[in-house]
Structure formats: C-alpha cells, structure tokens
Short mmCIF file of C-alpha atoms and ligand atoms in Angstrom, two decimals:
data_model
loop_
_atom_site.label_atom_id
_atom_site.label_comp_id
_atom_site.label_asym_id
_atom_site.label_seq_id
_atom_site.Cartn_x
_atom_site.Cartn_y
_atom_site.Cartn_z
CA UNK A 173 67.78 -14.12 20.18
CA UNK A 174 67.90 -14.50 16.13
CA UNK A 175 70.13 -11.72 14.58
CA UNK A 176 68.35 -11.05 10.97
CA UNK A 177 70.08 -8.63 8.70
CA UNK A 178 68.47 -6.92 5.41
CA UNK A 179 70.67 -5.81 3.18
CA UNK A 180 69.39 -2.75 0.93
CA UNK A 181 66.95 -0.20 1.87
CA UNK A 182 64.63 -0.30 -1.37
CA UNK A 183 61.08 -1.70 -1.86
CA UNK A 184 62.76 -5.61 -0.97
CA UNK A 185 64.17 -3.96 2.03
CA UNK A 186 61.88 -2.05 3.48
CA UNK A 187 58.85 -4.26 3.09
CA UNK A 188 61.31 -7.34 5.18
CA UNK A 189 62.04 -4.81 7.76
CA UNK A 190 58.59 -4.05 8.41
CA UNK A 191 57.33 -7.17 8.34
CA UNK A 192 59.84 -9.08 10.45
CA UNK A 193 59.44 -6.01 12.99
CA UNK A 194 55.55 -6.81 13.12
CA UNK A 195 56.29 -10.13 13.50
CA UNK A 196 58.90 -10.08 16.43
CA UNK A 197 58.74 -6.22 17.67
CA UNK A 198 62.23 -5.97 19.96
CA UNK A 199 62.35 -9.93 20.48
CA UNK A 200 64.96 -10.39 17.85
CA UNK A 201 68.01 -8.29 16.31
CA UNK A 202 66.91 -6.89 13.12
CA UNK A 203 69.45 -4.94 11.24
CA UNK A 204 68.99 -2.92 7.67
CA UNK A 205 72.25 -2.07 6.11
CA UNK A 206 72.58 0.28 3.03
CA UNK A 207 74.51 2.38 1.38
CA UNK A 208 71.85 5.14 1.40
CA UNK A 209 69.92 6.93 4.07
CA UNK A 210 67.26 7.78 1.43
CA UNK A 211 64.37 5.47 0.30
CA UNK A 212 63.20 6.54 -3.14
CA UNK A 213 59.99 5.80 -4.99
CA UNK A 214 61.02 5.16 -8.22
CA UNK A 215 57.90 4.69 -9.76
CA UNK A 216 57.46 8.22 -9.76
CA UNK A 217 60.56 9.43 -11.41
CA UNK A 218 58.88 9.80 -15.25
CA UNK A 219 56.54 12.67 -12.91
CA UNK A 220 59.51 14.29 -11.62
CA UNK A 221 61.33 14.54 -14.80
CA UNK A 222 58.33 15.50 -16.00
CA UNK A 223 57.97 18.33 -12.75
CA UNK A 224 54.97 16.86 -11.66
CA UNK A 225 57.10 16.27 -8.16
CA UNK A 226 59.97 17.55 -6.77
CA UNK A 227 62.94 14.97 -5.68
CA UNK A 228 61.90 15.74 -2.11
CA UNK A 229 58.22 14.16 -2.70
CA UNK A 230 59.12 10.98 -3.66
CA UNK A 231 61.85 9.85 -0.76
CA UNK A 232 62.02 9.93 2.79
CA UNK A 233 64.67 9.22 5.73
CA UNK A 234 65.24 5.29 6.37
CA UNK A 235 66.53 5.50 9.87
CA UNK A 236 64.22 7.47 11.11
CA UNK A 237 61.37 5.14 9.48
CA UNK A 238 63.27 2.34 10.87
CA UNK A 239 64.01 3.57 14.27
CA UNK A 240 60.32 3.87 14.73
CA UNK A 241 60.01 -0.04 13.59
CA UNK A 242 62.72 -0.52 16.41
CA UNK A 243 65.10 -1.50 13.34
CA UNK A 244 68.60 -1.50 13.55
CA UNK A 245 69.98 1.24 10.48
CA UNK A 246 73.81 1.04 9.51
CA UNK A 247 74.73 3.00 6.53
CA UNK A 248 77.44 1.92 4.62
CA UNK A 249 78.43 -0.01 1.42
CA UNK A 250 78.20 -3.69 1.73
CA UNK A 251 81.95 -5.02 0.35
CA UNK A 252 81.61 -8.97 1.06
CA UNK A 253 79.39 -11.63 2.35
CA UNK A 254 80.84 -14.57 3.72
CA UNK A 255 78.17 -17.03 4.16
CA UNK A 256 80.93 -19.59 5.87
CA UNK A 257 81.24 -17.17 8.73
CA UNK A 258 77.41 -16.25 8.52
CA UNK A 259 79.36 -12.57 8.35
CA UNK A 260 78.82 -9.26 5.84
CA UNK A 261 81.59 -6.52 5.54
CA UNK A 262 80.49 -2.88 5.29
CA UNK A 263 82.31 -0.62 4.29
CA UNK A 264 81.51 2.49 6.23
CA UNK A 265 83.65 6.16 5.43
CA UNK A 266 87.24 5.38 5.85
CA UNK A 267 86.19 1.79 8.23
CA UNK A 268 85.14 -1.52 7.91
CA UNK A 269 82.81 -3.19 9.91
CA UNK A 270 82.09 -7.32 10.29
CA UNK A 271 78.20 -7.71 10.81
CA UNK A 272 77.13 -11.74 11.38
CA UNK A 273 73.47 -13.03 11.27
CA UNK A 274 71.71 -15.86 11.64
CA UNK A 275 69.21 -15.09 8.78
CA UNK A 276 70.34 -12.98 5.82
CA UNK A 277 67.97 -11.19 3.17
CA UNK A 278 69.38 -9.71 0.46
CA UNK A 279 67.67 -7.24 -1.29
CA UNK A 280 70.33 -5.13 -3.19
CA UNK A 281 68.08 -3.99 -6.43
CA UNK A 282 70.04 -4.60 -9.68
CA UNK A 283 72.92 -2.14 -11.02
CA UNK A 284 73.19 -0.61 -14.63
CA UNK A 285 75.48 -1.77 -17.25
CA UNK A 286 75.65 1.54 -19.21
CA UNK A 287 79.35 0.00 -20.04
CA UNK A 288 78.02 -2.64 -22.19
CA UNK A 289 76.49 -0.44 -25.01
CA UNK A 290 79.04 2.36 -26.81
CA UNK A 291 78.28 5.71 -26.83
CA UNK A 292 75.56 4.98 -23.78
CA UNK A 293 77.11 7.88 -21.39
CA UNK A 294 78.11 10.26 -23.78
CA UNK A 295 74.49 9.97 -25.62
CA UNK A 296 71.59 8.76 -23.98
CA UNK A 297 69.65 9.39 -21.51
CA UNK A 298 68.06 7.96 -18.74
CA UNK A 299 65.87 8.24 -15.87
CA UNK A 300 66.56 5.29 -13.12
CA UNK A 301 67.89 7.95 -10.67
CA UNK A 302 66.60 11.06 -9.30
CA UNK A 303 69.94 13.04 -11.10
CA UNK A 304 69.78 11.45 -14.55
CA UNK A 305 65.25 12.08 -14.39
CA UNK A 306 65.98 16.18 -13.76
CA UNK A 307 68.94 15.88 -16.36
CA UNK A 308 66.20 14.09 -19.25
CA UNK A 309 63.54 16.86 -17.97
CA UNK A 310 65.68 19.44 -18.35
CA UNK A 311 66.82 17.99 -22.00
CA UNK A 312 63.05 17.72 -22.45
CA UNK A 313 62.27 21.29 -21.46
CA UNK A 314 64.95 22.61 -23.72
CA UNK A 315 63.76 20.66 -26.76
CA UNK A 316 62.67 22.53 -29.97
CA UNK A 317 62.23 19.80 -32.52
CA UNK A 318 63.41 17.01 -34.30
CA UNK A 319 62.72 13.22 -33.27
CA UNK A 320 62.65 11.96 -29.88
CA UNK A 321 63.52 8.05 -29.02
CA UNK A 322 62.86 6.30 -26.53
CA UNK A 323 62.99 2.68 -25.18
CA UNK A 324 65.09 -0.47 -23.36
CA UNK A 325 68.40 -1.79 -24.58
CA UNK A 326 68.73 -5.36 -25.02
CA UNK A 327 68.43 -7.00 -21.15
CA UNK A 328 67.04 -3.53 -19.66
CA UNK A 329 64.38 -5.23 -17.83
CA UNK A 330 61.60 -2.13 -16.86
CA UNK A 331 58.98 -1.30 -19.91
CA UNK A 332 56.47 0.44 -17.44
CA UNK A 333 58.91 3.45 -17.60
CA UNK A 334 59.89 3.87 -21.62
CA UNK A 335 55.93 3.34 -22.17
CA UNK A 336 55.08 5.89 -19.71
CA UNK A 337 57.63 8.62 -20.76
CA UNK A 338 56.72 8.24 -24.53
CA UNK A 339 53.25 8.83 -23.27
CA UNK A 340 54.23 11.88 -21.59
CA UNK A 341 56.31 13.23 -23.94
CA UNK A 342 53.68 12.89 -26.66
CA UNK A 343 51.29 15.18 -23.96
CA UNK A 344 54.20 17.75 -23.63
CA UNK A 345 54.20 18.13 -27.76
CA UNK A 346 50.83 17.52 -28.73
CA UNK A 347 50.66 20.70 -30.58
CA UNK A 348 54.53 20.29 -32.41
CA UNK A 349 53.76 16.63 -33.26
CA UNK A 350 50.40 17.35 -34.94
CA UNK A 351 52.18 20.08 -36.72
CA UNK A 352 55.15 17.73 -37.72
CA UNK A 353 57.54 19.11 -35.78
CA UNK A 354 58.60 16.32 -33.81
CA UNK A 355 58.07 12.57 -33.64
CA UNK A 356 58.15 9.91 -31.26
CA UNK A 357 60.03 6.56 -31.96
CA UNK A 358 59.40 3.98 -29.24
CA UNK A 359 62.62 1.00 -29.53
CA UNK A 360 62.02 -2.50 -27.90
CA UNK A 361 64.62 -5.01 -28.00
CA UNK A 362 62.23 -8.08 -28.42
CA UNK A 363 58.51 -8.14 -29.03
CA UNK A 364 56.26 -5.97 -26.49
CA UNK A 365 54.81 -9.38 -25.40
CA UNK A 366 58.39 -10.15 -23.92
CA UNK A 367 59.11 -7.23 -22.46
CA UNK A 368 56.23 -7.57 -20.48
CA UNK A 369 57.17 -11.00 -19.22
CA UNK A 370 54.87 -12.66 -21.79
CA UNK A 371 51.55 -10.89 -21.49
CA UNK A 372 49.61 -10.46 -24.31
CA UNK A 373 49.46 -6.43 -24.31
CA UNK A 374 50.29 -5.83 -27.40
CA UNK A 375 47.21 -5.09 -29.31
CA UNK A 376 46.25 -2.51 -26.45
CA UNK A 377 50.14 -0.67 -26.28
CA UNK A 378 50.05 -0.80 -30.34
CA UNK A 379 46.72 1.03 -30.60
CA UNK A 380 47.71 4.06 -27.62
CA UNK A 381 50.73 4.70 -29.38
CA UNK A 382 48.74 5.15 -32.70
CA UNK A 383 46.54 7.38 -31.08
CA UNK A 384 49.28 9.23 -29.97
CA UNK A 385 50.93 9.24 -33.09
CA UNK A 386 53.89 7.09 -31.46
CA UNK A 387 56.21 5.10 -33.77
CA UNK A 388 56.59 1.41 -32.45
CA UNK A 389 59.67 -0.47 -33.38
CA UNK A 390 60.38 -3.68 -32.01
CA UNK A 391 63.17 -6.16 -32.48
CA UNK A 392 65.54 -3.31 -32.44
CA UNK A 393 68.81 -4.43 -30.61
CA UNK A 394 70.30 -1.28 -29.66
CA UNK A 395 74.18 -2.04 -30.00
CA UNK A 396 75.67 0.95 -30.12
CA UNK A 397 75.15 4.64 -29.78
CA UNK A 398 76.34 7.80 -31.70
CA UNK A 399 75.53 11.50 -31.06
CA UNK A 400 72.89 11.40 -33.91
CA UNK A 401 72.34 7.84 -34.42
CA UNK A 402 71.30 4.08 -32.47
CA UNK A 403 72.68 1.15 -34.18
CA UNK A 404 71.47 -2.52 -34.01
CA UNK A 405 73.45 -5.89 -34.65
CA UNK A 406 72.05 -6.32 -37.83
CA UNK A 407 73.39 -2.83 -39.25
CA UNK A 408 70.09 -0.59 -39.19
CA UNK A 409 70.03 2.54 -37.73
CA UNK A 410 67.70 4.82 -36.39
CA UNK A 411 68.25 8.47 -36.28
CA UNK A 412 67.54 10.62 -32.95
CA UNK A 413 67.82 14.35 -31.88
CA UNK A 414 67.27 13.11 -27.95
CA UNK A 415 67.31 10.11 -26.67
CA UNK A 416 65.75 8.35 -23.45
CA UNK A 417 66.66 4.12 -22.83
CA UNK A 418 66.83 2.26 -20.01
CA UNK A 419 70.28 0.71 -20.31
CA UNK A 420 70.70 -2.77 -19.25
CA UNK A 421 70.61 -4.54 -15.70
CA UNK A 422 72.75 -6.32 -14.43
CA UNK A 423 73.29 -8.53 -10.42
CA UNK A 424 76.04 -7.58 -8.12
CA UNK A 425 79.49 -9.17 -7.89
CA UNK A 426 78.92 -10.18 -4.52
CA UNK A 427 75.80 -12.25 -5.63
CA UNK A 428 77.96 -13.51 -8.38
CA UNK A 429 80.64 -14.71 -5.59
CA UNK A 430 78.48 -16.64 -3.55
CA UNK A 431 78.51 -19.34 -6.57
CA UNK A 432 74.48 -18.52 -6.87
CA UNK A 433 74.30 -15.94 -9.99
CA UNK A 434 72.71 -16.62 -13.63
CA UNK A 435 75.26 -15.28 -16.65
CA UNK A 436 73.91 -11.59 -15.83
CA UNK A 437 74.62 -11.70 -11.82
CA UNK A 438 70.81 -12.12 -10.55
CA UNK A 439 70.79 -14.66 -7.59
CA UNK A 440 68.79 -18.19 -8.40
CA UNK A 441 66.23 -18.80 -5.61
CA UNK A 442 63.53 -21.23 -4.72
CA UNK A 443 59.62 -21.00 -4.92
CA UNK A 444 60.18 -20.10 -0.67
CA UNK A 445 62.64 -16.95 -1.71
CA UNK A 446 65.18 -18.62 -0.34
CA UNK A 447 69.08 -19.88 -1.78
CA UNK A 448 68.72 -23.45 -2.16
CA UNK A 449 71.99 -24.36 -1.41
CA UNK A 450 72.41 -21.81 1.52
CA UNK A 451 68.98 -21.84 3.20
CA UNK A 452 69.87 -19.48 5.58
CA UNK A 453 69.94 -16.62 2.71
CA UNK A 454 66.63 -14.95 1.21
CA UNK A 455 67.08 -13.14 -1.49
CA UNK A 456 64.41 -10.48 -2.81
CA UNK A 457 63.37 -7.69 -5.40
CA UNK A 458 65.47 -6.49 -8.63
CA UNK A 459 68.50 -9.11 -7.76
CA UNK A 460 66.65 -12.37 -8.37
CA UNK A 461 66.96 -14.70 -11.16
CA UNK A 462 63.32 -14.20 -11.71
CA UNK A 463 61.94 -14.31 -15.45
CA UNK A 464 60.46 -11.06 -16.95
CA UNK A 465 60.70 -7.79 -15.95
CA UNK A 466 61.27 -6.34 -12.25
CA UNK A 467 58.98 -4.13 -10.56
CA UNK A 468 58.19 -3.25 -7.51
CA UNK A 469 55.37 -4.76 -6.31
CA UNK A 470 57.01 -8.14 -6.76
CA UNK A 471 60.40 -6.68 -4.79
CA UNK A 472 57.30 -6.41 -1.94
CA UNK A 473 55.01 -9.79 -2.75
CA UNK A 474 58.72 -11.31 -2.41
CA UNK A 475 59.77 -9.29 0.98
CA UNK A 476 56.70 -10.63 2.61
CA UNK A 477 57.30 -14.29 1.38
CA UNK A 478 60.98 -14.53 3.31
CA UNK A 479 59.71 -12.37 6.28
CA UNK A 480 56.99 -14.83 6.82
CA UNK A 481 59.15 -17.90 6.20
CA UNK A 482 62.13 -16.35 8.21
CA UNK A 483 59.29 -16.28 11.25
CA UNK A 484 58.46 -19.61 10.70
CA UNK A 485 62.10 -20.81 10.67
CA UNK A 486 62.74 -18.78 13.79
CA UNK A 487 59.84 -20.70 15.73
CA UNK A 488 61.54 -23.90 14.68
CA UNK A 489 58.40 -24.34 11.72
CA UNK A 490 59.73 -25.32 7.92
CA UNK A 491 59.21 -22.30 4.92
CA UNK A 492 56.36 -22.74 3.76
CA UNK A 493 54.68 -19.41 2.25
CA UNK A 494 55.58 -19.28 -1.69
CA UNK A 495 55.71 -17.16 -3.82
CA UNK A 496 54.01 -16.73 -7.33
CA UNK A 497 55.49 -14.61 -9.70
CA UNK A 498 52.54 -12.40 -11.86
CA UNK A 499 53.24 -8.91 -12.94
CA UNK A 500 50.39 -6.56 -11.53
CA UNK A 501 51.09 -3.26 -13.06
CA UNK A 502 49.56 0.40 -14.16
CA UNK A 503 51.02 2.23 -17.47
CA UNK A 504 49.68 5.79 -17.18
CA UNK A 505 49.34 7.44 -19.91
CA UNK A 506 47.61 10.30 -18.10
CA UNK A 507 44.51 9.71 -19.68
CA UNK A 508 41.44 7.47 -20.96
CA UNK A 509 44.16 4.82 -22.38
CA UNK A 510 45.85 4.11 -19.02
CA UNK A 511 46.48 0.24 -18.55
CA UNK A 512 46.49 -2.18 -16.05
CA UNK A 513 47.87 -5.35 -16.49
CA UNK A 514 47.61 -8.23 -14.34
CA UNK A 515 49.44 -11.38 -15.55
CA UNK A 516 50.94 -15.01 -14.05
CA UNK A 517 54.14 -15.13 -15.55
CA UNK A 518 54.17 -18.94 -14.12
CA UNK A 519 50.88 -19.13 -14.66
CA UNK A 520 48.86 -17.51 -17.83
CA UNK A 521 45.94 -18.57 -16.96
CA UNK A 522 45.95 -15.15 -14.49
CA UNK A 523 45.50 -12.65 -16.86
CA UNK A 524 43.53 -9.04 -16.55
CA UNK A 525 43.67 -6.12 -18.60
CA UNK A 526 41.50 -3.25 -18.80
CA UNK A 527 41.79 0.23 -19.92
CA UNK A 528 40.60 3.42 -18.92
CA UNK A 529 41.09 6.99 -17.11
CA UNK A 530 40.38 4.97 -13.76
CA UNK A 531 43.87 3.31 -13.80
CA UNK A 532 45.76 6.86 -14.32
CA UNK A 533 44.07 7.84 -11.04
CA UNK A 534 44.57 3.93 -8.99
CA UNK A 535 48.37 4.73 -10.36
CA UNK A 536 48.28 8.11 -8.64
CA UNK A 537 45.99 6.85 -5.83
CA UNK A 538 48.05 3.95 -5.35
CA UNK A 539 51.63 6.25 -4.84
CA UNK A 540 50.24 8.57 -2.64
CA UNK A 541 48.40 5.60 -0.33
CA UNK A 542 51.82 3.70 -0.62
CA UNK A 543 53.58 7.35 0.18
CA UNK A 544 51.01 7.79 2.81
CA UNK A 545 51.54 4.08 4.47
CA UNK A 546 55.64 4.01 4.26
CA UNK A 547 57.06 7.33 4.54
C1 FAD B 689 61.87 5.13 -13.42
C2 FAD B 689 61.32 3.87 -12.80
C3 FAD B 689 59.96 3.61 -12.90
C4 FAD B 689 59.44 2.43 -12.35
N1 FAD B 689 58.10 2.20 -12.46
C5 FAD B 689 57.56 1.12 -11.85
C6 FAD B 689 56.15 0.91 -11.85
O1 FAD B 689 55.39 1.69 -12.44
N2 FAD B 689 55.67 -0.19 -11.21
C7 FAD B 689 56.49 -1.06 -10.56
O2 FAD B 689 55.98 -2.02 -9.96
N3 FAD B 689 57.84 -0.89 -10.55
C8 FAD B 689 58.39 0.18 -11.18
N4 FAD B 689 59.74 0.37 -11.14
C9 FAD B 689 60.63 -0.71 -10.62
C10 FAD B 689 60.84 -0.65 -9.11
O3 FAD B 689 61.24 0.62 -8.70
C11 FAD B 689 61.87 -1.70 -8.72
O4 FAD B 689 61.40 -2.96 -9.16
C12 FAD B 689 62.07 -1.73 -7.21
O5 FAD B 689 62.69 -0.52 -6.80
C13 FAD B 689 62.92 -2.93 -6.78
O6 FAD B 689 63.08 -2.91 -5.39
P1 FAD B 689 64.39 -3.54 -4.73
O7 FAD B 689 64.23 -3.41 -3.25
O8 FAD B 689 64.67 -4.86 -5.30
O9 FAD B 689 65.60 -2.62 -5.23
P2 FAD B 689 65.87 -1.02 -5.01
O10 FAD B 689 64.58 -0.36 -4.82
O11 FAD B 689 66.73 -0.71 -6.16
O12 FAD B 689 66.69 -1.00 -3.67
C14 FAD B 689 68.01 -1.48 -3.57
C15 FAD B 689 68.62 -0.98 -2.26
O13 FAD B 689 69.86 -1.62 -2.03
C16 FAD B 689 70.84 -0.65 -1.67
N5 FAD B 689 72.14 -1.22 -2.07
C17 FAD B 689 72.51 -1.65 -3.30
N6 FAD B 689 73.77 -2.14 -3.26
C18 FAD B 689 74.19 -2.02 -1.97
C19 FAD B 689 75.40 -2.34 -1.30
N7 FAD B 689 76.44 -2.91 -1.92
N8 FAD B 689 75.50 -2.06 0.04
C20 FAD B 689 74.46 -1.48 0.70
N9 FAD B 689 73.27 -1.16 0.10
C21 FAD B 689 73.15 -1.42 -1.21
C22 FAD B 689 70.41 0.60 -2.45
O14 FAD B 689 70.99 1.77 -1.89
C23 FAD B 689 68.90 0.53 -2.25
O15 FAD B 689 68.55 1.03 -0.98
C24 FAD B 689 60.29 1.53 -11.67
C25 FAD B 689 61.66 1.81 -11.55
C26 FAD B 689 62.17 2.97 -12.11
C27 FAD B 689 63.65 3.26 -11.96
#
C-alpha cells in the first residue's frame, strides 16, 4: 500500500484528494494535512466584502468532506519536510507529529509579504482573507468621500480581484462619483498586459474603466505607504482617502529549504508537476514557480495533472499527463462589460476574449456549481 500525503487544504489540495480518492478509493493511504479545518472560496471574497455573502457561504468543513472521500484529515501546521527521510513534521497544539509518504504533493498556496512595503499594515487594505474582506467592507460602508485606490503592489500576483473591486466600488458610488464626490484610481505595478500573464486585455479593461469613470495608472511601483499618500521608486505619489492592494506574494520557507525555490520562495517544477530533482514530490497551485498570475483554476488543472501521474507511478507506469499553463478567467463587473479571458501563457496562440452580461452570470453560475460539486 502507497502512503500519499497532500499538504494544504485549498483548491491544489482538495482537487488531489479527490482525485487520487477516485482513483484508488481505500486501496492506498491518502492523507491531507493543514493547518485549517476550513476550505474557503476565495474567489468570492470581493462579494462578501461587498455583503453579497456571508463568511459562512463561501467555506465548508474539510474533514468532514474528506472523511466522505475516505481521506485521511490531520490538522496542524506543517514545520519541516525532510525529503531524505520521505518524512513531514506537523506541528499540532502543544505536539509534534512525524508523517512519512511515499508520494508527497504540496499544495501550500503562497503567503503575503505585507513586510516588504512600509506603511502596508498600518494603511492599506486588503481582502485575501475572510477578516481583512469584512474589515475593507466595513471601511467601504463607512466611506463619505474623497478618492478611493485600489490595485497590486509590485509582485502581488492576483489582478482578477483589484479589477473586480474597482468595479464594484464604482456600482456602490455611482451617484457620488457622477456628482464628483469621489474617484476611483486603479494602480498596476507593470502594464495590464503583464499582470495578466501577457494577454492582450488591455484595450477591453481600459475602455470598462472609462465607462466607469475609473482612473487607470500603470507602471506605478508602490514602494511605500503613508496614511494619506502611496509612493513609487521614482518619487511620485498618489494621494488616497482609502486604500485597497493586494500586497505581494511570496513561497514558503520550507519550499525554500528543500534547495527548489526561485528568489521569491515558489517551488520550480516540471511540465509533469513534479520536482525534478526529487520526483517523488508534486507540487501544485499558488506555490509554483509558474509565470503570471495564480488563480485557481490552474491550482485545480495542476491537482489533476499530479493525481493522474501519481496513479500512473503507483501502477509502476512513467508521468505522463502535462500540464499547460493558460489563464481561463471571468472579471465581473456585475454587468454588460463582464470579461472572460482565455489565454496560453506558453502558448499565445490560445487566446479568447469576449464581453458581455453572460460572463457576470457563468462567474456566478460557475461558484455556485463549483459550491454545489465540492462543499
Ligand atoms: C480575493 C481573491 C479573489 C480571487 N479571485 C479569483 C478568480 O476570480 N479566479 C481564479 O481563478 N482565482 C481567483 N483567486 C485565486 C485563487 O483563490 C487561488 O489561486 C487559489 O486559492 C490557489 O489554490 P491553492 O490550493 O494553491 O492555495 P490556497 O487555496 O491558498 O490553499 C492553501 C492551503 O494550504 C494550507 N497551508 C498553508 N501553509 C500550511 C502549512 N505550513 N501547514 C499546513 N497547511 C498549510 C492553507 O491553510 C490552505 O488550506 C482569488 C483569490 C483571492 C484571495
């Protein structure tokens, strides 16, 4: 009997658990580890700062989800992998616990690195947890005027979000921003194109936020942060009265000790999802090495790739499913604009975009199916 253990219990996670479990049902160990008992949907966090849902719609209990897969669910944090030993600490409440495997998948997300811009946690916000979305919607609720920014700091790797909450924001204060009492400044560190991995969206983002009377600025390095103020490198500032970014990502240490990291932590892998030097070792989602942003759907697309080649290994077969890395993603704006992009970030010849109301409701479709399916 293979032991398999999954480490994380996000999008990566989930989508290896239940794919290995349909694979092997109760013929091989398959363990989950993480730190929380929650899964969370973070796609829909702009709707629940927004109070479209509550905290409570968008998560649901991992062990029971994975008891009914007949998965193996240890919470706790994971301290160390030793991949000499084939062994991961886990660091349970006041306890450690040893866990070995045969096949590892990692699938840890990223981590913020709020540390690396001044001023960050004394005066921005942002919304990449369920606390810091109802903190921004509350700061949104209590808002009475003045200029709003939004955006990513350099190396914050998620546009879909800053795009989406300008869009909603410019919905709350339709009637204050016609009237000039408030103004919407959308900051990207590079060009739009980049942020998006290299898809040409530009012309389409450009004209929404001109409908929508949304300032674009692009280029903008945010370096520092005051109470009033953002800074870039080169010395210009832009004022703010509230202020959304999505700080920058960064791997784990752990990755970063198993000799396999790029300079910001994410773990280098091969076309099969797999550590080239340590075959044994997947590694999927938000912690890759990956170019362009992260998102979830390629967290799953990835899952399935090292569940499948896992299996083969297992039945004594070489990898062979690979992965190809396109960004397939919705921007809602809520309305007629909404966007879907489809792009090959390896390969531009894939490239779809189309606008219209119908992608607001796939988006919305699409969460509640995926809600429907996994929780
Ligand atoms: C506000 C917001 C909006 C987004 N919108 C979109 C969107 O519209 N479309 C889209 O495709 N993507 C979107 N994303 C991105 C998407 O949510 C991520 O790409 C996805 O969650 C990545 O999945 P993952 O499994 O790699 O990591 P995560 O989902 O972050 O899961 C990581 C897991 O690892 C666990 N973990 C971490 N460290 C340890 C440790 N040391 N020990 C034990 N467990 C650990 C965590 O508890 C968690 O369970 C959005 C994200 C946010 C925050």
């Amino acid at each position: 009997m293979a032991n398999i253990l999954i480490l994380g219990g996000g999008f990566g996670g989930l989508i290896a658990a239940e794919k290995l479990a349909s694979a092997f049902g109760s013929e091989h160990q398959i363990t989950l580890v993480s730190k929380s008992r929650k899964f969370i949907f973070y796609p829909a966090l702009v709707q629940v700062a927004f109070g479209k849902f509550k905290p409570g719609d968008i998560s649901f209990d991992l062990r029971r989800k994975l008891t009914d897969l007949r998965v193996r669910f240890v919470q706790g944090e994971v301290i160390r992998i030793n991949s000499e030993s084939r062994s991961v600490s886990v660091g349970k409440e006041d306890y450690t616990v040893d866990i070995s495997y045969d096949y590892l998948v990692i699938a840890f997300g990223r981590s913020l690195a709020t540390e690396k811009i001044p001023g960050f946690f004394e005066h921005a916000h942002h919304l990449l947890d369920v606390d810091a979305a109802l903190k921004f919607g509350k700061a949104v609720k209590d808002f009475r005027g003045g200029r709003i920014v939004v955006g990513m700091c350099p190396g914050a790797l998620l546009p879909v979000p800053a795009c989406e909450t300008a869009f909603a924001l410019a919905r709350r204060f339709e009637t204050e921003i016609s009237e000039k009492k408030i103004s919407i400044t959308v900051v990207f560190p590079g060009t739009v194109r980049e942020a998006f991995g290299g898809a040409n969206i530009y012309g389409e983002l450009e004209w929404a936020f001109a409908k929508y009377d949304i300032e674009l600025v692009e280029n903008f390095h945010v370096r520092e942060i005051s109470k009033d103020k953002i800074s870039d490198d080169k010395g210009q500032a832009i004022n703010h009265d509230l202020l959304m970014l999505i700080p920058p990502f960064q791997g784990q240490e752990m990755i970063k000790n198993l000799g396999i990291a790029d300079e910001s932590g994410f773990a280098s892998v091969n076309k099969f999802m797999q550590i080239a030097e340590l075959p044994q070792i997947y590694v999927v989602g938000d912690c890759t090495a990956l170019a362009g942003p992260k998102l979830a759907h390629m967290a799953v697309r990835q899952a399935a790739v090292a569940a499948k080649n896992i299996a083969s290994e297992i039945k004594g077969e070489q990898p062979d499913e690979v992965y190809h890395h396109e960004i397939s993603t919705i921007i809602d704006q809520g309305g007629a604009d909404s966007i879907y992009l489809q792009y090959g970030i390896w390969n531009d010849e894939l490239y779809r975009l189309q606008e219209g109301t119908l992608w607001s409701w796939v988006k919305s479709i699409h969460d509640r199916y995926w809600q429907a399916v996994h929780f």
